[in-house]
């Protein structure tokens, strides 16, 4: 019987002091941030580990503990025209804390002077305000939990943190700081805390880029035989990685990612990098998912190997996304070509179902701004984005595609879909979903209604074939 990955089966692995608090223990952060910590540690540049905090009640803490917080990252793909097929045990995670099970242990993190950094990925929906009190154990939202931890740190008279959220929302660091300050004001934590919050903590905006399909279910048995151990937490990722951090220049020395040879940029303005990535890589992902899943496709590679869906992705990028971005056309064209190559990566099984998680907030940040700009500048709606929007709304009815979103979002859709005749008006008017009343966008409600009718009367592939080049 194959033994489970642990420190007893892998003697000699180093143990690093805790230097980072990381909210989120999912596949992406373990194959992105923690993998990068490992690369710095391998070169003697960081000498630190991350203590992970479960942002929600159900998490991977118990499974991580069974493996002594070790797991394997598998990099598979083409990088600079070279095939990459690597396996590495990551030892840069110290432990996982669930504030839902041991809130005292969570707050005790404030006592450790060695902890300098805070990172997070709680999905696009995670950096949000939810009403609560300081004495909630724990507070509901991630920003509220962070506020409680920072306040405890302040009370102890200790230095602040460098805080680098990785959620894919615009100006994530600023948004997180604003919500923390909102809690501080509502909880009446005082002017001294507010001053410490601003002066002693560095909130950085950031942009992350690495495709992480996650656990390789289809190859798990084969990999177990190859690796010689059982790893229920192994995670696959593409070799490509890019991290843009908008922060002070000294951060490059304090967190020597670039010195370790990693594709990391510390800059005073991340806007051009963000627009290019969010709209040209994440946007097509979000657009393809509901249409492709309705057609029975399972992975991004399936989409790229399907002539109709490939044309959809290409036309979406070339005709609707690139013209709306304020960057040199040749740079955007080159980047989009690289994105298509990454989408076609035959070594990575990127499940459409995993991309579909929290699709409403993803559409809001990745595609809606471009759709609105297109309509404003051209006086008409972008046909492919509008079709993708309609398919997304239909997928949230729940009878076509398994929905994966927060309970509050699903309740909104269930209520709206219970009255089909008024569904389009009801859902587009809901500014809690979109940040505005979308029924005011000229022609959008009628176009969505028409696309919904088409998708209902025939399959998504047939609808696509009528609109792609």
Coordinates of N, CA, C and O in Angstrom, one line a residue, residues 168-170 274-275 278-279 283 320-321 324-325 360-377 382 385 389 434 436 438 441:
X168 N -9.2 38.7 -8.1 CA -9.3 39.4 -9.4 C -10.4 40.4 -9.5 O -11.3 40.3 -10.2
X169 N -10.2 41.5 -8.6 CA -11.1 42.6 -8.8 C -10.2 43.9 -8.9 O -9.0 43.9 -8.5
X170 N -10.7 44.9 -9.6 CA -9.9 46.1 -9.8 C -9.6 46.8 -8.5 O -10.4 46.9 -7.6
X274 N -3.3 45.0 -15.7 CA -4.5 44.4 -15.3 C -5.5 44.4 -16.4 O -6.2 43.3 -16.6
X275 N -5.7 45.5 -17.2 CA -6.7 45.5 -18.2 C -6.4 44.4 -19.3 O -7.3 43.7 -19.8
X278 N -7.0 40.7 -17.3 CA -8.4 40.5 -16.9 C -9.3 40.3 -18.1 O -10.2 39.5 -18.1
X279 N -9.2 41.2 -19.1 CA -10.1 41.2 -20.2 C -9.7 40.2 -21.3 O -10.6 39.7 -22.0
X283 N -11.4 37.1 -19.3 CA -12.7 37.4 -20.0 C -13.1 36.3 -20.9 O -14.3 35.8 -20.8
X320 N -14.2 42.2 -30.3 CA -15.0 42.9 -29.2 C -14.1 43.3 -28.0 O -14.4 44.3 -27.4
X321 N -13.1 42.5 -27.7 CA -12.2 42.9 -26.6 C -11.1 43.8 -26.9 O -10.9 44.9 -26.3
X324 N -11.5 47.6 -27.5 CA -11.9 48.4 -26.4 C -10.8 48.6 -25.4 O -11.0 49.3 -24.4
X325 N -9.6 48.1 -25.6 CA -8.5 48.2 -24.6 C -7.5 49.3 -25.0 O -7.1 49.4 -26.2
X360 N -21.0 35.0 -11.7 CA -21.6 36.3 -11.7 C -20.6 37.5 -11.4 O -20.5 38.5 -12.1
X361 N -19.9 37.3 -10.3 CA -18.9 38.3 -9.9 C -17.8 38.4 -11.0 O -17.2 39.5 -11.2
X362 N -17.5 37.3 -11.6 CA -16.4 37.2 -12.6 C -16.9 38.0 -13.8 O -16.1 38.7 -14.4
X363 N -18.1 37.8 -14.3 CA -18.6 38.5 -15.4 C -18.6 40.0 -15.2 O -18.2 40.8 -16.0
X364 N -19.0 40.4 -14.0 CA -19.1 41.8 -13.6 C -17.7 42.5 -13.7 O -17.6 43.6 -14.2
X365 N -16.7 41.8 -13.3 CA -15.3 42.4 -13.4 C -14.6 42.2 -14.7 O -13.8 43.0 -15.1
X366 N -14.9 41.1 -15.4 CA -14.0 40.7 -16.5 C -14.6 41.1 -17.9 O -13.9 41.5 -18.8
X367 N -16.0 41.1 -18.0 CA -16.6 41.4 -19.3 C -17.6 42.5 -19.3 O -17.7 43.3 -20.3
X368 N -18.3 42.8 -18.2 CA -19.3 43.8 -18.2 C -18.7 45.2 -18.5 O -19.3 45.9 -19.3
X369 N -17.5 45.6 -17.9 CA -17.0 46.9 -18.3 C -16.7 47.1 -19.8 O -16.9 48.2 -20.3
X370 N -16.3 46.0 -20.4 CA -16.0 46.1 -21.8 C -17.3 46.1 -22.6 O -17.4 46.9 -23.6
X371 N -18.3 45.4 -22.2 CA -19.6 45.4 -22.9 C -20.2 46.8 -22.9 O -20.7 47.3 -23.9
X372 N -20.1 47.4 -21.7 CA -20.7 48.8 -21.5 C -19.9 49.8 -22.4 O -20.5 50.7 -23.0
X373 N -18.6 49.7 -22.4 CA -17.8 50.6 -23.1 C -18.1 50.4 -24.6 O -18.2 51.4 -25.4
X374 N -18.2 49.2 -25.1 CA -18.5 48.9 -26.5 C -19.8 49.6 -26.9 O -19.9 50.2 -27.9
X375 N -20.8 49.4 -26.1 CA -22.1 50.0 -26.4 C -22.1 51.5 -26.4 O -22.7 52.2 -27.3
X376 N -21.4 52.1 -25.4 CA -21.3 53.6 -25.4 C -20.5 54.1 -26.6 O -20.9 55.2 -27.1
X377 N -19.5 53.5 -27.0 CA -18.6 54.0 -28.1 C -19.2 53.7 -29.4 O -19.0 54.5 -30.4
X382 N -22.1 44.5 -28.2 CA -21.3 43.4 -28.8 C -22.0 42.1 -28.8 O -22.4 41.6 -27.7
X385 N -20.4 39.0 -26.7 CA -20.5 39.2 -25.2 C -21.9 39.1 -24.7 O -22.2 38.6 -23.6
X389 N -23.5 36.6 -22.0 CA -24.2 37.1 -20.9 C -25.5 36.3 -20.7 O -25.9 35.9 -19.6
X434 N -24.7 43.7 -10.2 CA -23.9 44.3 -11.3 C -23.3 45.7 -10.9 O -22.6 46.2 -11.7
X436 N -25.0 48.4 -10.8 CA -25.8 49.4 -11.4 C -27.1 48.7 -12.0 O -27.2 47.5 -12.0
X438 N -28.8 47.6 -15.0 CA -28.5 47.3 -16.4 C -29.7 47.5 -17.3 O -29.5 47.4 -18.5
X441 N -29.2 50.3 -19.8 CA -28.3 50.2 -21.0 C -29.2 50.0 -22.2 O -29.9 49.0 -22.3

